Amino acid sequence: MEMHTDVLIVGGGLGGVAAALAALKAGSSVVLTEEYDWLGGQLTSQAVPPDEHTWVEQFGVTGSYRALREGIRDYYRAFYPLTPRSRSWRELNPGAGWVSRLCHEPRVAVAVIDSMLARYRGSGRLRVLQPYRPVRASTDGDRVTAVVLAHRDDGTEIMAHAPYVLDATETGELLPLTGTEYVTGFESQAETGEPSAPRQAQPQNMQAISVCFALDHVDGDHTIARPASYEYWREYQPEFWGDRLLSWRCPTPRTGEPIERSFTPNPGDDPLEVLADQQRPGGDMNLWTFRRIAARRNFEDGAYPSDITLVNWPMIDYLDGSIIDVPDADRHVAAARDLSRSVLYWMQTEAPRPDGGTGFPGLRLRGDVTGGADGLAQAPYIRESRRIRALYTVPEQDLSLAVRDGKGAVRYADSVGIGMYRIDLHPSTGGDNYLDVGCSPFEIPLGALIPQRMDNLIAANKNIGTTHISNGAYRLHPIEWNIGEAAGALAAFCLEKDVAPHAVREKEELLSEFQGGLTRSGVELHWPRIAGY
């Protein structure tokens, strides 16, 4: 079977969804593919509550991302039994989690994303292929001519053709398939000039993946079967950890020093209206409340027997190998899933309790919340992708507070959006501890989305031109969405003007026109003046 469309977007995570919306709004037809059962990537199938900056409720995200956030709140108000106080809370945080001002159940984001795309699916201008993954690609010189997609379950293949192809996959899967030049892992300091880079390149040294899961805590014994690999993980201790991996003691991201976390299911004494702010330390000290996605106090009595918390904690970071450009990637994903099950079993049976006892048998795995067949998230949480050799690669020194010395991040003439997050690198497959670098609110250069050589392939996820280090700041939810939105708008603009992406960046009049369209659609290109930056 063959399909033809204006824009082919491979990968239905936040970048892919935003890219599709932007291209569709500009009048293009779109084929959007996704290998998992839910669109939304890290927000849904990977089950990761959004990591966002301090000013997210006022500015610093695109208009369409804001519509997604407000759509999630409106969905709760329309369909959930909220208390009157919660219903009237303008900045409703259903989970009252400390990681974000909007912690919520993944299925709600799925419903809102589907509603945002519904009109285009109804008109036939958007076709969503799900669950499909790319397996081959055809090229002609510097152009991608077709991508072959295979059904995840039965192997049925579809060949899709489009003038523009966007790689919005979680690991940059189209890059090797199309022969697009890319980099993985740590670049060397000689190549990037970054103060935090190693002397030698380390292409297989990447941030850990994690398989997240949801829990509540109710009466009864809900202990899962002892995982076959439990003894291995029970004794596992990275050099820098300060204890065994399966413990409440683990490194803190800001300093890398081991610290004891607390764990108190269903606490009754935390604030009713949490004002999450990751610039303030300490929000992650009680693991239960840090990524809580349903706080029962926000709902009518009896609606929820327990809070629901999302486990994306240090002890589920999988350090035994990468899943990119290795022959045994599936084995590592399976092992990461076994680690997560082992963490759960440890919590249910051996974890120290505040009362001096051990084990929380009332912890119940909520696979119905994450949609995973085995009770865990459908997909692993991917923090690091293959990254294109781009027209411009963002190095650490473009945004580092220490390097920039109060001048703020570099302002790019070709900015297509903005973002803010610390450079936050999790422990890695090469044995590194956390790497945390403070940075200024930064911009997204158009040159980072465009490969050096390929004419019609555009990066639309965390596969853009960043380094291993700067990716730690560019990989979060609102930034991925902004990247995708800019990529989809660029493809549509190139089709309308009959120009190549390289020309849009190189020609001042085209760049100005393209950026003007982004601004009119609600994309902020530069940060407002913020105290301290």
PDB file of N, CA and C in Angstrom, residues 122-191:
ATOM      1  N   GLY A 122     -11.345  14.342  10.684  1.00  0.00           N
ATOM      2  CA  GLY A 122     -12.669  14.280  10.082  1.00  0.00           C
ATOM      3  C   GLY A 122     -12.690  14.761   8.643  1.00  0.00           C
ATOM      4  N   SER A 123     -11.910  15.790   8.354  1.00  0.00           N
ATOM      5  CA  SER A 123     -11.879  16.342   6.994  1.00  0.00           C
ATOM      6  C   SER A 123     -11.067  15.495   6.033  1.00  0.00           C
ATOM      7  N   GLY A 124     -10.247  14.588   6.568  1.00  0.00           N
ATOM      8  CA  GLY A 124      -9.412  13.747   5.728  1.00  0.00           C
ATOM      9  C   GLY A 124      -8.042  14.331   5.447  1.00  0.00           C
ATOM     10  N   ARG A 125      -7.771  15.540   5.940  1.00  0.00           N
ATOM     11  CA  ARG A 125      -6.455  16.130   5.688  1.00  0.00           C
ATOM     12  C   ARG A 125      -5.383  15.542   6.600  1.00  0.00           C
ATOM     13  N   LEU A 126      -5.803  14.902   7.683  1.00  0.00           N
ATOM     14  CA  LEU A 126      -4.868  14.218   8.576  1.00  0.00           C
ATOM     15  C   LEU A 126      -5.204  12.740   8.610  1.00  0.00           C
ATOM     16  N   ARG A 127      -4.194  11.936   8.332  1.00  0.00           N
ATOM     17  CA  ARG A 127      -4.317  10.493   8.497  1.00  0.00           C
ATOM     18  C   ARG A 127      -3.292  10.055   9.542  1.00  0.00           C
ATOM     19  N   VAL A 128      -3.784   9.358  10.550  1.00  0.00           N
ATOM     20  CA  VAL A 128      -2.914   8.886  11.633  1.00  0.00           C
ATOM     21  C   VAL A 128      -2.717   7.380  11.472  1.00  0.00           C
ATOM     22  N   LEU A 129      -1.473   6.969  11.319  1.00  0.00           N
ATOM     23  CA  LEU A 129      -1.137   5.554  11.197  1.00  0.00           C
ATOM     24  C   LEU A 129      -0.610   5.080  12.549  1.00  0.00           C
ATOM     25  N   GLN A 130      -1.354   4.172  13.159  1.00  0.00           N
ATOM     26  CA  GLN A 130      -1.047   3.780  14.530  1.00  0.00           C
ATOM     27  C   GLN A 130      -1.502   2.338  14.749  1.00  0.00           C
ATOM     28  N   PRO A 131      -0.699   1.430  15.258  1.00  0.00           N
ATOM     29  CA  PRO A 131       0.701   1.614  15.656  1.00  0.00           C
ATOM     30  C   PRO A 131       1.653   1.207  14.531  1.00  0.00           C
ATOM     31  N   TYR A 132       2.366   2.149  13.989  1.00  0.00           N
ATOM     32  CA  TYR A 132       3.322   1.914  12.902  1.00  0.00           C
ATOM     33  C   TYR A 132       4.676   2.502  13.278  1.00  0.00           C
ATOM     34  N   ARG A 133       5.738   1.820  12.840  1.00  0.00           N
ATOM     35  CA  ARG A 133       7.102   2.304  13.056  1.00  0.00           C
ATOM     36  C   ARG A 133       7.861   2.282  11.731  1.00  0.00           C
ATOM     37  N   PRO A 134       8.832   3.186  11.548  1.00  0.00           N
ATOM     38  CA  PRO A 134       9.600   3.204  10.293  1.00  0.00           C
ATOM     39  C   PRO A 134      10.588   2.044  10.250  1.00  0.00           C
ATOM     40  N   VAL A 135      10.688   1.418   9.083  1.00  0.00           N
ATOM     41  CA  VAL A 135      11.622   0.295   8.951  1.00  0.00           C
ATOM     42  C   VAL A 135      12.616   0.480   7.804  1.00  0.00           C
ATOM     43  N   ARG A 136      12.230   1.244   6.777  1.00  0.00           N
ATOM     44  CA  ARG A 136      13.135   1.507   5.654  1.00  0.00           C
ATOM     45  C   ARG A 136      12.828   2.895   5.097  1.00  0.00           C
ATOM     46  N   ALA A 137      13.752   3.408   4.318  1.00  0.00           N
ATOM     47  CA  ALA A 137      13.524   4.684   3.646  1.00  0.00           C
ATOM     48  C   ALA A 137      14.252   4.675   2.316  1.00  0.00           C
ATOM     49  N   SER A 138      13.719   5.440   1.371  1.00  0.00           N
ATOM     50  CA  SER A 138      14.348   5.620   0.065  1.00  0.00           C
ATOM     51  C   SER A 138      14.802   7.057  -0.065  1.00  0.00           C
ATOM     52  N   THR A 139      15.960   7.252  -0.663  1.00  0.00           N
ATOM     53  CA  THR A 139      16.471   8.600  -0.881  1.00  0.00           C
ATOM     54  C   THR A 139      16.926   8.753  -2.325  1.00  0.00           C
ATOM     55  N   ASP A 140      16.963   9.999  -2.769  1.00  0.00           N
ATOM     56  CA  ASP A 140      17.503  10.353  -4.077  1.00  0.00           C
ATOM     57  C   ASP A 140      18.438  11.529  -3.845  1.00  0.00           C
ATOM     58  N   GLY A 141      19.736  11.213  -3.761  1.00  0.00           N
ATOM     59  CA  GLY A 141      20.682  12.259  -3.424  1.00  0.00           C
ATOM     60  C   GLY A 141      20.445  12.759  -2.015  1.00  0.00           C
ATOM     61  N   ASP A 142      20.129  14.046  -1.914  1.00  0.00           N
ATOM     62  CA  ASP A 142      19.936  14.664  -0.603  1.00  0.00           C
ATOM     63  C   ASP A 142      18.472  14.794  -0.213  1.00  0.00           C
ATOM     64  N   ARG A 143      17.623  14.011  -0.859  1.00  0.00           N
ATOM     65  CA  ARG A 143      16.195  14.072  -0.557  1.00  0.00           C
ATOM     66  C   ARG A 143      15.673  12.702  -0.140  1.00  0.00           C
ATOM     67  N   VAL A 144      14.757  12.726   0.818  1.00  0.00           N
ATOM     68  CA  VAL A 144      14.030  11.515   1.195  1.00  0.00           C
ATOM     69  C   VAL A 144      12.839  11.402   0.262  1.00  0.00           C
ATOM     70  N   THR A 145      12.702  10.282  -0.409  1.00  0.00           N
ATOM     71  CA  THR A 145      11.598  10.116  -1.355  1.00  0.00           C
ATOM     72  C   THR A 145      10.445   9.290  -0.794  1.00  0.00           C
ATOM     73  N   ALA A 146      10.744   8.402   0.147  1.00  0.00           N
ATOM     74  CA  ALA A 146       9.675   7.584   0.732  1.00  0.00           C
ATOM     75  C   ALA A 146      10.160   6.974   2.034  1.00  0.00           C
ATOM     76  N   VAL A 147       9.207   6.699   2.913  1.00  0.00           N
ATOM     77  CA  VAL A 147       9.483   5.985   4.155  1.00  0.00           C
ATOM     78  C   VAL A 147       8.539   4.795   4.230  1.00  0.00           C
ATOM     79  N   VAL A 148       9.080   3.616   4.497  1.00  0.00           N
ATOM     80  CA  VAL A 148       8.266   2.417   4.653  1.00  0.00           C
ATOM     81  C   VAL A 148       7.987   2.227   6.139  1.00  0.00           C
ATOM     82  N   LEU A 149       6.710   2.077   6.461  1.00  0.00           N
ATOM     83  CA  LEU A 149       6.256   1.946   7.846  1.00  0.00           C
ATOM     84  C   LEU A 149       5.631   0.569   8.021  1.00  0.00           C
ATOM     85  N   ALA A 150       5.974  -0.096   9.111  1.00  0.00           N
ATOM     86  CA  ALA A 150       5.448  -1.437   9.375  1.00  0.00           C
ATOM     87  C   ALA A 150       4.557  -1.411  10.601  1.00  0.00           C
ATOM     88  N   HIS A 151       3.432  -2.119  10.509  1.00  0.00           N
ATOM     89  CA  HIS A 151       2.537  -2.239  11.655  1.00  0.00           C
ATOM     90  C   HIS A 151       3.263  -2.964  12.780  1.00  0.00           C
ATOM     91  N   ARG A 152       3.184  -2.420  13.968  1.00  0.00           N
ATOM     92  CA  ARG A 152       3.904  -2.972  15.112  1.00  0.00           C
ATOM     93  C   ARG A 152       3.549  -4.420  15.383  1.00  0.00           C
ATOM     94  N   ASP A 153       2.299  -4.804  15.180  1.00  0.00           N
ATOM     95  CA  ASP A 153       1.825  -6.122  15.603  1.00  0.00           C
ATOM     96  C   ASP A 153       1.798  -7.155  14.489  1.00  0.00           C
ATOM     97  N   ASP A 154       1.358  -6.758  13.286  1.00  0.00           N
ATOM     98  CA  ASP A 154       1.227  -7.767  12.218  1.00  0.00           C
ATOM     99  C   ASP A 154       2.204  -7.583  11.065  1.00  0.00           C
ATOM    100  N   GLY A 155       3.016  -6.519  11.101  1.00  0.00           N
ATOM    101  CA  GLY A 155       4.048  -6.329  10.088  1.00  0.00           C
ATOM    102  C   GLY A 155       3.577  -5.751   8.772  1.00  0.00           C
ATOM    103  N   THR A 156       2.284  -5.476   8.625  1.00  0.00           N
ATOM    104  CA  THR A 156       1.772  -4.878   7.391  1.00  0.00           C
ATOM    105  C   THR A 156       2.526  -3.595   7.077  1.00  0.00           C
ATOM    106  N   GLU A 157       2.934  -3.425   5.809  1.00  0.00           N
ATOM    107  CA  GLU A 157       3.755  -2.282   5.438  1.00  0.00           C
ATOM    108  C   GLU A 157       3.002  -1.255   4.596  1.00  0.00           C
ATOM    109  N   ILE A 158       3.310  -0.009   4.813  1.00  0.00           N
ATOM    110  CA  ILE A 158       2.788   1.112   4.034  1.00  0.00           C
ATOM    111  C   ILE A 158       3.971   1.953   3.594  1.00  0.00           C
ATOM    112  N   MET A 159       4.009   2.320   2.307  1.00  0.00           N
ATOM    113  CA  MET A 159       5.041   3.224   1.820  1.00  0.00           C
ATOM    114  C   MET A 159       4.440   4.620   1.705  1.00  0.00           C
ATOM    115  N   ALA A 160       5.023   5.567   2.409  1.00  0.00           N
ATOM    116  CA  ALA A 160       4.506   6.932   2.438  1.00  0.00           C
ATOM    117  C   ALA A 160       5.457   7.865   1.705  1.00  0.00           C
ATOM    118  N   HIS A 161       4.891   8.696   0.829  1.00  0.00           N
ATOM    119  CA  HIS A 161       5.655   9.663   0.048  1.00  0.00           C
ATOM    120  C   HIS A 161       5.219  11.064   0.449  1.00  0.00           C
ATOM    121  N   ALA A 162       6.172  11.997   0.527  1.00  0.00           N
ATOM    122  CA  ALA A 162       5.839  13.381   0.852  1.00  0.00           C
ATOM    123  C   ALA A 162       6.997  14.282   0.436  1.00  0.00           C
ATOM    124  N   PRO A 163       6.691  15.511   0.013  1.00  0.00           N
ATOM    125  CA  PRO A 163       7.771  16.465  -0.279  1.00  0.00           C
ATOM    126  C   PRO A 163       8.618  16.787   0.932  1.00  0.00           C
ATOM    127  N   TYR A 164       7.989  16.732   2.138  1.00  0.00           N
ATOM    128  CA  TYR A 164       8.724  17.007   3.361  1.00  0.00           C
ATOM    129  C   TYR A 164       8.472  15.910   4.378  1.00  0.00           C
ATOM    130  N   VAL A 165       9.563  15.472   4.999  1.00  0.00           N
ATOM    131  CA  VAL A 165       9.518  14.396   5.982  1.00  0.00           C
ATOM    132  C   VAL A 165      10.092  14.927   7.292  1.00  0.00           C
ATOM    133  N   LEU A 166       9.329  14.785   8.362  1.00  0.00           N
ATOM    134  CA  LEU A 166       9.759  15.246   9.683  1.00  0.00           C
ATOM    135  C   LEU A 166      10.053  14.037  10.564  1.00  0.00           C
ATOM    136  N   ASP A 167      11.254  14.017  11.141  1.00  0.00           N
ATOM    137  CA  ASP A 167      11.597  12.965  12.098  1.00  0.00           C
ATOM    138  C   ASP A 167      11.227  13.464  13.483  1.00  0.00           C
ATOM    139  N   ALA A 168      10.089  12.985  13.981  1.00  0.00           N
ATOM    140  CA  ALA A 168       9.624  13.322  15.329  1.00  0.00           C
ATOM    141  C   ALA A 168       9.677  12.099  16.232  1.00  0.00           C
ATOM    142  N   THR A 169      10.481  11.096  15.871  1.00  0.00           N
ATOM    143  CA  THR A 169      10.604   9.896  16.693  1.00  0.00           C
ATOM    144  C   THR A 169      11.386  10.209  17.965  1.00  0.00           C
ATOM    145  N   GLU A 170      11.298   9.315  18.921  1.00  0.00           N
ATOM    146  CA  GLU A 170      11.948   9.542  20.215  1.00  0.00           C
ATOM    147  C   GLU A 170      13.453   9.340  20.160  1.00  0.00           C
ATOM    148  N   THR A 171      13.932   8.577  19.177  1.00  0.00           N
ATOM    149  CA  THR A 171      15.368   8.281  19.106  1.00  0.00           C
ATOM    150  C   THR A 171      15.987   8.666  17.767  1.00  0.00           C
ATOM    151  N   GLY A 172      15.310   9.497  16.974  1.00  0.00           N
ATOM    152  CA  GLY A 172      15.857   9.887  15.678  1.00  0.00           C
ATOM    153  C   GLY A 172      15.979   8.710  14.737  1.00  0.00           C
ATOM    154  N   GLU A 173      14.915   7.909  14.656  1.00  0.00           N
ATOM    155  CA  GLU A 173      14.983   6.649  13.913  1.00  0.00           C
ATOM    156  C   GLU A 173      15.168   6.834  12.418  1.00  0.00           C
ATOM    157  N   LEU A 174      14.713   7.972  11.874  1.00  0.00           N
ATOM    158  CA  LEU A 174      14.855   8.182  10.436  1.00  0.00           C
ATOM    159  C   LEU A 174      16.285   8.525  10.035  1.00  0.00           C
ATOM    160  N   LEU A 175      17.092   8.954  10.969  1.00  0.00           N
ATOM    161  CA  LEU A 175      18.431   9.422  10.607  1.00  0.00           C
ATOM    162  C   LEU A 175      19.277   8.297  10.009  1.00  0.00           C
ATOM    163  N   PRO A 176      19.433   7.145  10.662  1.00  0.00           N
ATOM    164  CA  PRO A 176      20.189   6.074  10.008  1.00  0.00           C
ATOM    165  C   PRO A 176      19.476   5.499   8.788  1.00  0.00           C
ATOM    166  N   LEU A 177      18.149   5.485   8.803  1.00  0.00           N
ATOM    167  CA  LEU A 177      17.407   4.921   7.670  1.00  0.00           C
ATOM    168  C   LEU A 177      17.576   5.757   6.409  1.00  0.00           C
ATOM    169  N   THR A 178      17.788   7.053   6.573  1.00  0.00           N
ATOM    170  CA  THR A 178      17.909   7.955   5.420  1.00  0.00           C
ATOM    171  C   THR A 178      19.346   8.355   5.125  1.00  0.00           C
ATOM    172  N   GLY A 179      20.285   7.867   5.921  1.00  0.00           N
ATOM    173  CA  GLY A 179      21.674   8.245   5.727  1.00  0.00           C
ATOM    174  C   GLY A 179      21.993   9.659   6.166  1.00  0.00           C
ATOM    175  N   THR A 180      21.116  10.254   6.977  1.00  0.00           N
ATOM    176  CA  THR A 180      21.350  11.606   7.478  1.00  0.00           C
ATOM    177  C   THR A 180      22.443  11.568   8.549  1.00  0.00           C
ATOM    178  N   GLU A 181      23.393  12.465   8.440  1.00  0.00           N
ATOM    179  CA  GLU A 181      24.507  12.488   9.382  1.00  0.00           C
ATOM    180  C   GLU A 181      24.013  12.865  10.775  1.00  0.00           C
ATOM    181  N   TYR A 182      24.524  12.160  11.789  1.00  0.00           N
ATOM    182  CA  TYR A 182      24.065  12.410  13.158  1.00  0.00           C
ATOM    183  C   TYR A 182      25.160  12.061  14.144  1.00  0.00           C
ATOM    184  N   VAL A 183      24.922  12.422  15.389  1.00  0.00           N
ATOM    185  CA  VAL A 183      25.852  12.149  16.474  1.00  0.00           C
ATOM    186  C   VAL A 183      25.073  11.545  17.641  1.00  0.00           C
ATOM    187  N   THR A 184      25.738  10.753  18.464  1.00  0.00           N
ATOM    188  CA  THR A 184      25.119  10.208  19.675  1.00  0.00           C
ATOM    189  C   THR A 184      26.067  10.404  20.850  1.00  0.00           C
ATOM    190  N   GLY A 185      25.500  10.403  22.039  1.00  0.00           N
ATOM    191  CA  GLY A 185      26.293  10.445  23.255  1.00  0.00           C
ATOM    192  C   GLY A 185      27.095  11.728  23.416  1.00  0.00           C
ATOM    193  N   PHE A 186      28.150  11.631  24.207  1.00  0.00           N
ATOM    194  CA  PHE A 186      29.020  12.770  24.510  1.00  0.00           C
ATOM    195  C   PHE A 186      29.905  13.115  23.312  1.00  0.00           C
ATOM    196  N   GLU A 187      29.889  14.379  22.881  1.00  0.00           N
ATOM    197  CA  GLU A 187      30.913  14.877  21.982  1.00  0.00           C
ATOM    198  C   GLU A 187      32.157  15.222  22.796  1.00  0.00           C
ATOM    199  N   SER A 188      33.290  15.345  22.139  1.00  0.00           N
ATOM    200  CA  SER A 188      34.524  15.704  22.833  1.00  0.00           C
ATOM    201  C   SER A 188      34.588  17.210  23.051  1.00  0.00           C
ATOM    202  N   GLN A 189      35.370  17.606  24.031  1.00  0.00           N
ATOM    203  CA  GLN A 189      35.563  19.030  24.293  1.00  0.00           C
ATOM    204  C   GLN A 189      36.245  19.713  23.117  1.00  0.00           C
ATOM    205  N   ALA A 190      37.097  18.978  22.417  1.00  0.00           N
ATOM    206  CA  ALA A 190      37.763  19.556  21.254  1.00  0.00           C
ATOM    207  C   ALA A 190      36.765  19.925  20.164  1.00  0.00           C
ATOM    208  N   GLU A 191      35.693  19.145  20.057  1.00  0.00           N
ATOM    209  CA  GLU A 191      34.689  19.427  19.032  1.00  0.00           C
ATOM    210  C   GLU A 191      33.765  20.558  19.427  1.00  0.00           C
TER     211      GLU A 191
END
